[in-house]
Coordinates of C-alpha atoms in Angstrom, one line a residue:
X10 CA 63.4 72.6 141.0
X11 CA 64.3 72.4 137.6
X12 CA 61.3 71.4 135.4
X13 CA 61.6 70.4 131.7
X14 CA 58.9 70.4 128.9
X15 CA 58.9 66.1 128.4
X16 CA 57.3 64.3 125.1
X17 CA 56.6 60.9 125.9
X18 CA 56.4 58.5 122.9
X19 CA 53.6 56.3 123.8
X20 CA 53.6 53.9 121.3
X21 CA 55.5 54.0 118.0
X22 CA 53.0 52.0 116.1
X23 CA 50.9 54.0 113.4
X24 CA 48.0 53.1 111.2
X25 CA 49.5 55.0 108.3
X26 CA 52.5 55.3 106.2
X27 CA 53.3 59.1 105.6
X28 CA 56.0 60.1 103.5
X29 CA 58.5 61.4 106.0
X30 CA 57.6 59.9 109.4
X31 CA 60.6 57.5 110.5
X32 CA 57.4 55.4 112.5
X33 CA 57.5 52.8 110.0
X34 CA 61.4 53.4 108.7
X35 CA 63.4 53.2 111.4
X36 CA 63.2 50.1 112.3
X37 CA 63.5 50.3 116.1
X38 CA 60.9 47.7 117.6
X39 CA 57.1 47.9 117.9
X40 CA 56.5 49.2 121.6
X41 CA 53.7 50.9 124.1
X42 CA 54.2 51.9 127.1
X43 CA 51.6 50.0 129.4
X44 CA 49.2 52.4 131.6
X45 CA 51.4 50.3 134.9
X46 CA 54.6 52.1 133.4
X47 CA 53.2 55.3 132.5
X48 CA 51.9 55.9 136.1
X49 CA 55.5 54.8 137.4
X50 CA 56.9 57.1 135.1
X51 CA 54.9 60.1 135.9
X52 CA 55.0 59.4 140.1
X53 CA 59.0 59.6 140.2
X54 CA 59.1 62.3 138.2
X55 CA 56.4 64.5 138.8
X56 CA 58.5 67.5 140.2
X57 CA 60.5 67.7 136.5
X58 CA 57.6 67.8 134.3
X59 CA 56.5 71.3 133.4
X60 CA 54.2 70.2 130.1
X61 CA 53.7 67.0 128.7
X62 CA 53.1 66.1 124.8
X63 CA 51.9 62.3 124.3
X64 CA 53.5 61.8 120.9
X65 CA 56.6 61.9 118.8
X66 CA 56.7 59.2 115.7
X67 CA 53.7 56.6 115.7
X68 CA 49.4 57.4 116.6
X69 CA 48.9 57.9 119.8
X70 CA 45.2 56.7 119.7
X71 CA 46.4 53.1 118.9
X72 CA 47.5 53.0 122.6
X73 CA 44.4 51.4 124.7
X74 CA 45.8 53.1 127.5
X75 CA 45.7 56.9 126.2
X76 CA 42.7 58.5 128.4
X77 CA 43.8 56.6 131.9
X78 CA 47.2 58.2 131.1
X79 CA 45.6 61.5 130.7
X80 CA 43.5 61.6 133.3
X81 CA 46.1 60.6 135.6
X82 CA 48.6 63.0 134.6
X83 CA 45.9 65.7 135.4
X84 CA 45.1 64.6 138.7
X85 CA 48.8 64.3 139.6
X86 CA 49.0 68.3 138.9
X87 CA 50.1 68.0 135.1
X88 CA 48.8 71.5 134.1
X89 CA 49.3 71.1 130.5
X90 CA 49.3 67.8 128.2
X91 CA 48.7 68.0 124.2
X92 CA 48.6 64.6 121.8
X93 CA 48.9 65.3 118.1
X94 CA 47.1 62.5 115.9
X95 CA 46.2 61.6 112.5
X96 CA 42.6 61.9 113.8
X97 CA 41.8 58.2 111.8
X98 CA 40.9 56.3 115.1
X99 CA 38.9 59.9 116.6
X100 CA 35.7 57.6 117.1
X101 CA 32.3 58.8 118.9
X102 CA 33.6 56.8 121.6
X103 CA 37.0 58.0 121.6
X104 CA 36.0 61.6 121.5
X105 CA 33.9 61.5 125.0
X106 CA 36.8 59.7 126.2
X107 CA 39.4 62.1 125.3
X108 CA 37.4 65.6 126.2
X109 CA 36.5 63.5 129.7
X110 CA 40.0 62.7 130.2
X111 CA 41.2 66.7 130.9
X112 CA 43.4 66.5 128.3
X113 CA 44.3 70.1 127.2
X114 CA 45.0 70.2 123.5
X115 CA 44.4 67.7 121.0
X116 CA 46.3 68.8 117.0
X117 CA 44.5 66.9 114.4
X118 CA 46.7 66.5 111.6
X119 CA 44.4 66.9 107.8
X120 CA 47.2 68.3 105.4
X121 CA 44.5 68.7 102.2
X122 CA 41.1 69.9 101.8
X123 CA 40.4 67.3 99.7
X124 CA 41.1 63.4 99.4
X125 CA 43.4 64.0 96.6
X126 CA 45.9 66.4 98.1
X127 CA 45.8 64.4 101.7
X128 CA 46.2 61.2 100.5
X129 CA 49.3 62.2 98.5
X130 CA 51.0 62.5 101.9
X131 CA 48.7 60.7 104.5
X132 CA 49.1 57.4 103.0
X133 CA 46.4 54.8 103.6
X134 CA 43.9 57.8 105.4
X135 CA 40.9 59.0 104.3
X136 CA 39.9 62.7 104.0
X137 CA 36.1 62.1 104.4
X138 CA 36.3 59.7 108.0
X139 CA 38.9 63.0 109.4
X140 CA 36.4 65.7 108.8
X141 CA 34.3 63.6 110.3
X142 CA 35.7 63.1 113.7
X143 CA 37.0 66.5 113.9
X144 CA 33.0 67.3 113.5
X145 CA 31.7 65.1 115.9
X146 CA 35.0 65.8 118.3
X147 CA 33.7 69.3 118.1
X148 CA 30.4 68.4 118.9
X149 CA 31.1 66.7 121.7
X150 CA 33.4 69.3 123.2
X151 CA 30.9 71.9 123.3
X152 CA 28.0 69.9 124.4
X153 CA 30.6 68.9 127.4
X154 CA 31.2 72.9 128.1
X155 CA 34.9 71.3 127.9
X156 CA 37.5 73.8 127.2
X157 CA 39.7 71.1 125.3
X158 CA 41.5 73.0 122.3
X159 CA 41.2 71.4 119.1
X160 CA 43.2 72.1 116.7
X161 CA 44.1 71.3 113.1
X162 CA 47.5 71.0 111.9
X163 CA 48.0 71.3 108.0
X164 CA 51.4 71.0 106.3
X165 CA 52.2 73.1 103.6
X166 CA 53.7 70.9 100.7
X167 CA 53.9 71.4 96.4
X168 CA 50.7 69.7 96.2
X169 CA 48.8 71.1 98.9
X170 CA 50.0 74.4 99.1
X171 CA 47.1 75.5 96.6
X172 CA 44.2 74.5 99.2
X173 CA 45.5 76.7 102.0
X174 CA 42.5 79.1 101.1
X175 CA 40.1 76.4 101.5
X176 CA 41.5 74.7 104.5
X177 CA 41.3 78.4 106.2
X178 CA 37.4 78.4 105.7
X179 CA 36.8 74.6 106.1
X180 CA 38.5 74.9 109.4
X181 CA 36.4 77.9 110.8
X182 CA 33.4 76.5 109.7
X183 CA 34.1 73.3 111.6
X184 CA 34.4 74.9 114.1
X185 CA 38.0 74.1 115.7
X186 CA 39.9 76.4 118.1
X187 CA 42.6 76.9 115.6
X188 CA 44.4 76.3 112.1
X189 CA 48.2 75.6 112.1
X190 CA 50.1 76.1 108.9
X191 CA 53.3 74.3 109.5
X192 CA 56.0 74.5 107.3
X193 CA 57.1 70.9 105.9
X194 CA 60.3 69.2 107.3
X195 CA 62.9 67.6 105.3
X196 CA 64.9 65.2 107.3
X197 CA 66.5 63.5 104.2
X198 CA 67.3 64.7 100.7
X199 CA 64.6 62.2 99.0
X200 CA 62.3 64.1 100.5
X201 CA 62.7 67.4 98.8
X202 CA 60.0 67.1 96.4
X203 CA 57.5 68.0 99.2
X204 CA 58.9 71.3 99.5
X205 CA 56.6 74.0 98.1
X206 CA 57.4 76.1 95.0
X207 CA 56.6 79.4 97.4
X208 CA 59.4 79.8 99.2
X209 CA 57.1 81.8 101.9
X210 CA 55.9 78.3 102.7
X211 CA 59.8 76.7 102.5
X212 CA 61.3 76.5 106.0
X213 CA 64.8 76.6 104.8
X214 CA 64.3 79.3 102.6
X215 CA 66.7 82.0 103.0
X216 CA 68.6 80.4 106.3
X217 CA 71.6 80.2 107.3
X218 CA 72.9 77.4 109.5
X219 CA 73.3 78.7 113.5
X220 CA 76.2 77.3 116.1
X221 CA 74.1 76.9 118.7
X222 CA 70.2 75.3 119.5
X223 CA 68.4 75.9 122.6
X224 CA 65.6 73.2 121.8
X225 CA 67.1 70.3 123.7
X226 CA 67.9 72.7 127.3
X227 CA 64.3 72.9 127.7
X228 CA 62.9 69.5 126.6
X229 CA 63.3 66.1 127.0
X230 CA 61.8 62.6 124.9
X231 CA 61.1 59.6 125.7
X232 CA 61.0 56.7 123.3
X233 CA 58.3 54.2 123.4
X234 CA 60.8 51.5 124.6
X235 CA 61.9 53.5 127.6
X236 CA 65.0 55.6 126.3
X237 CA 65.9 59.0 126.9
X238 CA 67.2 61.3 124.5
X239 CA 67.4 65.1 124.6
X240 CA 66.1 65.6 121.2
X241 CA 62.9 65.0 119.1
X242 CA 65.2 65.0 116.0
X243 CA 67.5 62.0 117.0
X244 CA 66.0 59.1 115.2
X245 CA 67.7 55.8 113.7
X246 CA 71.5 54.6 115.0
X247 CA 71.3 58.6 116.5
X248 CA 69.4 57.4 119.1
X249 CA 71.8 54.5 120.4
X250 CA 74.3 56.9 120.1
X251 CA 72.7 59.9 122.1
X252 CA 70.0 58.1 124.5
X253 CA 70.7 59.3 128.1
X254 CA 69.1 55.9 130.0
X255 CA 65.9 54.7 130.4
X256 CA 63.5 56.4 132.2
X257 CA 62.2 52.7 133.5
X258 CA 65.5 52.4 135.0
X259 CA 66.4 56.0 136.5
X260 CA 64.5 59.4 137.0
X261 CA 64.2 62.3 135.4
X262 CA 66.5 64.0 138.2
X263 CA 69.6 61.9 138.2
X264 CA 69.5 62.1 133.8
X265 CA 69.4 65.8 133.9
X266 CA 72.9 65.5 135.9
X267 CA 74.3 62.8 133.8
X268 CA 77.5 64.1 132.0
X269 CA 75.7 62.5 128.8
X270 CA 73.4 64.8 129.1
X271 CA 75.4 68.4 130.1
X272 CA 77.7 67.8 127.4
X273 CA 75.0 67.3 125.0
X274 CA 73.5 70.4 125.9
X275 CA 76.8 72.1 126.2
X276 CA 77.4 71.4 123.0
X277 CA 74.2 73.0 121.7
X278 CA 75.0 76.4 123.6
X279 CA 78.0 76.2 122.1
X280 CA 79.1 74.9 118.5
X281 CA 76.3 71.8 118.4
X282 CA 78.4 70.4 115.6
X283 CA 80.0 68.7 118.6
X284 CA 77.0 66.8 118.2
X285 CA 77.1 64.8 115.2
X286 CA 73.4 64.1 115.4
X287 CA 73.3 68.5 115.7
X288 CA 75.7 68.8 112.7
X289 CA 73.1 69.3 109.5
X290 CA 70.1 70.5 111.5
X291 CA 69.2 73.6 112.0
X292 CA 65.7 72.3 113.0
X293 CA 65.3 74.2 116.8
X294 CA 66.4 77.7 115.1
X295 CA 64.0 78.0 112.1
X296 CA 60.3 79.0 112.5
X297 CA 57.8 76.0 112.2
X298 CA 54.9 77.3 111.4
X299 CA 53.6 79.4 108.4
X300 CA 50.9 81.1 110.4
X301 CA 48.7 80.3 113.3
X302 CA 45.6 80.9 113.3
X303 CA 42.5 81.4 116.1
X304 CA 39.2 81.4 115.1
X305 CA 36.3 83.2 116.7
X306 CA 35.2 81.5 119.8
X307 CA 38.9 80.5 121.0
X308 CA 38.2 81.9 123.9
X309 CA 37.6 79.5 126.5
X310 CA 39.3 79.2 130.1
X311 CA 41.8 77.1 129.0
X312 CA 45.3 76.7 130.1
X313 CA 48.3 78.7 127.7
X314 CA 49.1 76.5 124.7
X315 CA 52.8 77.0 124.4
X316 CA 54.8 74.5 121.8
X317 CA 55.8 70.8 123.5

């Protein structure tokens, strides 16, 4: 049974405004997907879903619906789910939910260790309320025995790229499983002023563009509205372009032998310029992340966290 690694976008709304997130500059439609949907979704598909990730562009803690989706996907046999958030809306409340729920991962995004460096990015967050609910999210987690991974994901850029010493012993003494130094992506040209002056830090330092991607063979996204497209990367008219169906509409079986979909992948294997949407990214050959790193104590019986 062939089983694919599936990021479901479960709402695109967000409660910020950062720099290079196409959430609030694409201008597809405000959607969530309703807990009714979700469990259809998840039901018909079940046997295709190796690892689920409940994000893409928009915060995932805006949806009402977040834990009941969790905690369903679990008990259907889901072995691993992640949701990446901005961490704004981690409440007290939110927490127990969330480390109740079974979900597996949660990455917190906090690229700063101080207001002044976050906010240059994170627009219309606040450093302080962050900490705070990664703290108490902590908190919680242990005094649950849960083996939830929390993590903290901090993206190098010019004007934060001098706090990566402090955000190292901020995050240890927090008490999170594990620090991720990502590497900042530039989708358009504008946004090239966010790339740090060390080039160990630069992504696109010292590449050189690759025929062929193996990203979209292995995982699958779903939009907030429904569509299907076989890459994270496809945003704006792209996504009109390249979507595969509507997973409201079809399963996960009958998209995965759509010709849409082999000669997408095809393509990739191949020369993925075939791909107009493939053409300029090299995104799915270039190493993401800086460094990763696991504090004492991330040792818990948890399941494998492998990128989705």
């Amino acid at each position: 049974m062939r089983k694919v690694r599936l990021m479901v976008e479960i709402t695109n709304r967000c409660n910020l405004k950062c720099s290079t997130c196409f959430s609030h500059q694409d201008g597809r439609a405000k959607n969530d997907i309703s807990l009714k949907d979700f469990i259809k979704l998840i039901d018909r598909n079940i046997d295709h879903i190796s690892h689920l990730s409940l994000y893409n562009y928009g915060e995932p803690l805006l949806s009402r619906s977040i834990c009941g989706m969790i905690r369903y996907a679990k008990n259907a046999g889901i072995k691993y789910i992640k949701v990446a958030t901005n961490g704004m809306l981690l409440t007290r409340q939110k927490a127990m939910a969330l480390v109740d729920s079974g979900l597996d991962c949660i990455s917190i995004s906090l690229d700063g260790a101080s207001q002044s460096a976050y906010r240059e990015f994170r627009i219309g967050g606040n450093f302080k309320r962050v900490v705070q609910n990664i703290e108490r999210l902590v908190t919680i987690r242990n005094k649950a025995r849960s083996c939830l991974k929390i993590e903290i994901q901090f993206i190098i850029m010019r004007h934060n790229e001098q706090e990566i010493a402090s955000i190292k012993t901020w995050a240890e003494k927090w008490g999170v499983d594990t620090l991720r130094l990502k590497t900042v992506l530039i989708k358009k040209s504008k946004w090239s002023y966010l790339l740090p002056k060390n080039n160990d830090y630069n992504r696109y330092a010292g590449t050189r563009p690759k025929k062929v991607c193996f990203k979209p063979r292995e995982e699958l996204v779903i939009n907030s509205d429904g569509t299907v497209i076989p890459c994270c990367y496809i945003v704006g008219q792209d996504i009109k372009k390249y979507q595969l169906g509507n997973i409201f509409e079809t399963t996960l079986e009958e998209i995965l032998k759509t010709g849409a979909y082999s000669r997408f992948v095809t393509n990739c294997l191949t020369n993925k310029s075939r791909n107009t949407s493939c053409k300029d990214c090299n995104e799915g050959n270039l190493k993401l992340d800086y460094q990763v790193i696991h504090f004492p104590g991330d040792g818990r019986p948890c399941y494998e966290d492998r990128p989705v």
